[in-house]
Short mmCIF file of C-alpha atoms in Angstrom, two decimals:
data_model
loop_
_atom_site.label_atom_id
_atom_site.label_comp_id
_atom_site.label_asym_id
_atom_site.label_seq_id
_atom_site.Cartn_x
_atom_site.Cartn_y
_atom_site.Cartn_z
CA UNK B 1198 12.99 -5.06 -6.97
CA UNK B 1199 13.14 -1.30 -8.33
CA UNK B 1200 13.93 -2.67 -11.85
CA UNK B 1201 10.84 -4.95 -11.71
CA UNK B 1202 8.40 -2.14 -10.68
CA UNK B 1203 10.37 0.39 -13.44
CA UNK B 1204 9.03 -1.98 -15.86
CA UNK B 1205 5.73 -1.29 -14.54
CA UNK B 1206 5.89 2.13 -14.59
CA UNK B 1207 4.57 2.78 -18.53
CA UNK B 1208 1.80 0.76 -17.10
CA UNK B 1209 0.96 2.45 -14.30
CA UNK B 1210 1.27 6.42 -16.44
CA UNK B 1211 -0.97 4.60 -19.06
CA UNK B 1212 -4.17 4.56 -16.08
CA UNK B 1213 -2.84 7.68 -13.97
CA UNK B 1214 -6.40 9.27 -14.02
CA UNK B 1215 -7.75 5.95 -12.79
CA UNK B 1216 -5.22 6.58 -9.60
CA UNK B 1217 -6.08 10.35 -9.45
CA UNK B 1218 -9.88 9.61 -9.63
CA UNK B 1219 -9.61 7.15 -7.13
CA UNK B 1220 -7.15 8.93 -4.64
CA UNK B 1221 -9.92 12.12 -5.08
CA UNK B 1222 -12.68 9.98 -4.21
CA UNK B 1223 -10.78 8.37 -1.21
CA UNK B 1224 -10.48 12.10 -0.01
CA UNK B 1225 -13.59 12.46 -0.17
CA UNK B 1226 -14.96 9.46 1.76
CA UNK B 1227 -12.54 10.63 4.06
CA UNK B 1228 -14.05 14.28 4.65
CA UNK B 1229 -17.68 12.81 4.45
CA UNK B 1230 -16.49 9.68 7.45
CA UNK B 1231 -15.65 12.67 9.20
CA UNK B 1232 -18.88 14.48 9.12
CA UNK B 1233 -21.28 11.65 10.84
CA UNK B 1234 -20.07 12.37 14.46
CA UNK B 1235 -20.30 15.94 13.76
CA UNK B 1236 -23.85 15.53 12.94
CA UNK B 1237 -23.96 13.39 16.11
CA UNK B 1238 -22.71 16.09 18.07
CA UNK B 1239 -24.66 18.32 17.06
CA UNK B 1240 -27.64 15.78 17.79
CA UNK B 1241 -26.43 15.09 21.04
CA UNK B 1242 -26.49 18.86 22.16
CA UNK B 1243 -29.68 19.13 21.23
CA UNK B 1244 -30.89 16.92 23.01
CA UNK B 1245 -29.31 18.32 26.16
CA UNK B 1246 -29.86 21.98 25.61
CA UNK B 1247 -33.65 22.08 24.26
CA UNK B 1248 -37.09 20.19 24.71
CA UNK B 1249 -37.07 17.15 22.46
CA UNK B 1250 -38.34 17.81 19.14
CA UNK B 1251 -39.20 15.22 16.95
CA UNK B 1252 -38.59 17.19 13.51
CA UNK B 1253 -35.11 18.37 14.35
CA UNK B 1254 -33.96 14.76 15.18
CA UNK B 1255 -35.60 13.66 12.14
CA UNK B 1256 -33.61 16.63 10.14
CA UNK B 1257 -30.20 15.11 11.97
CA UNK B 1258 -31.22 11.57 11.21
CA UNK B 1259 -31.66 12.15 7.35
CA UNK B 1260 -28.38 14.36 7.00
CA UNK B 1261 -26.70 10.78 8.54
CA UNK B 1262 -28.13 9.29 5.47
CA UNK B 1263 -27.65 11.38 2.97
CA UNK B 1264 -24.28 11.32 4.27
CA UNK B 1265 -23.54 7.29 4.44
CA UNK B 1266 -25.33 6.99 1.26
CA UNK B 1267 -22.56 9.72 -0.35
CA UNK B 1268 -19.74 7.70 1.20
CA UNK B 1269 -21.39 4.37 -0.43
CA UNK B 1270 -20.93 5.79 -3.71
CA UNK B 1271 -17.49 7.68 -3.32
CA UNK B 1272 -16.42 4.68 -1.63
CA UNK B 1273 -17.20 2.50 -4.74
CA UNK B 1274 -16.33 4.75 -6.88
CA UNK B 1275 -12.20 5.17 -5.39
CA UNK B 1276 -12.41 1.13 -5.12
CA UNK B 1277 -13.44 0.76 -8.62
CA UNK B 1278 -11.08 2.85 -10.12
CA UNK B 1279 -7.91 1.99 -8.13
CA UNK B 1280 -8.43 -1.96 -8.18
CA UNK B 1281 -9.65 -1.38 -11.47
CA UNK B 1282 -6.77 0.14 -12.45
CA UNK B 1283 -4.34 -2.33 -11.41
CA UNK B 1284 -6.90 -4.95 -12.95
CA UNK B 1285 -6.41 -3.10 -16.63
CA UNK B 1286 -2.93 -3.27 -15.95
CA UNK B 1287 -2.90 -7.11 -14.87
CA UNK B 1288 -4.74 -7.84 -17.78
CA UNK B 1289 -2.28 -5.45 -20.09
CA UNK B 1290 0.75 -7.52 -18.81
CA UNK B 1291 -0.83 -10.82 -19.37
CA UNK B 1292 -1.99 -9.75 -23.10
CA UNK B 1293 2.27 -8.85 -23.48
CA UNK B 1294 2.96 -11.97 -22.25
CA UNK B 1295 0.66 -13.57 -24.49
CA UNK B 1296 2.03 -11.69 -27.52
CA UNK B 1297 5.70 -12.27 -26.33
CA UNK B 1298 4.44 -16.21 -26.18
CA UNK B 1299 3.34 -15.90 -29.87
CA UNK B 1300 6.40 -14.17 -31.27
CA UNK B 1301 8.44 -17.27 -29.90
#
């Protein structure tokens, strides 16, 4: 098993900045996920502490958005490059093995 995924390895150092890109964004769809029931909290107080206003709620409910619509992108963003990575290196082995094929 460890000698199959050596031979892998040039493979994998050949789309490292794919993985970095991708483990980056997933850190930051991470910190973002994390921010919604902050913003929820915060909602939630005010509601309890002060008279119901309609602009504040309307200042939590487009920070949600602009929030889920940043995770939407990071999130495709860290899916495209990881499983896009290992999709350039599907397709590099099967162009080898192709080649290899030819040669014989």
């Amino acid at each position: 098993m460890l000698k199959k995924a050596r031979s892998l390895w040039p493979y994998i150092v050949r789309y490292k900045w794919f993985y970095f890109g991708g483990i980056f964004a997933l850190w930051i769809v991470d910190g973002l996920q994390l921010a919604i029931p902050k913003i929820i909290q915060h909602a939630v107080d005010f509601l309890a502490s002060a008279p119901q206003s309609h602009d504040k709620l309307w200042y939590y409910t487009k920070w949600i958005l602009i929030v889920s619509l940043g995770v939407a992108v990071t999130r495709f963003f860290w899916r495209y490059c990881i499983m896009g990575a290992a999709r350039r290196i599907e397709r590099d082995l099967r162009n080898s093995l192709y080649e290899h094929f030819l040669k014989l």
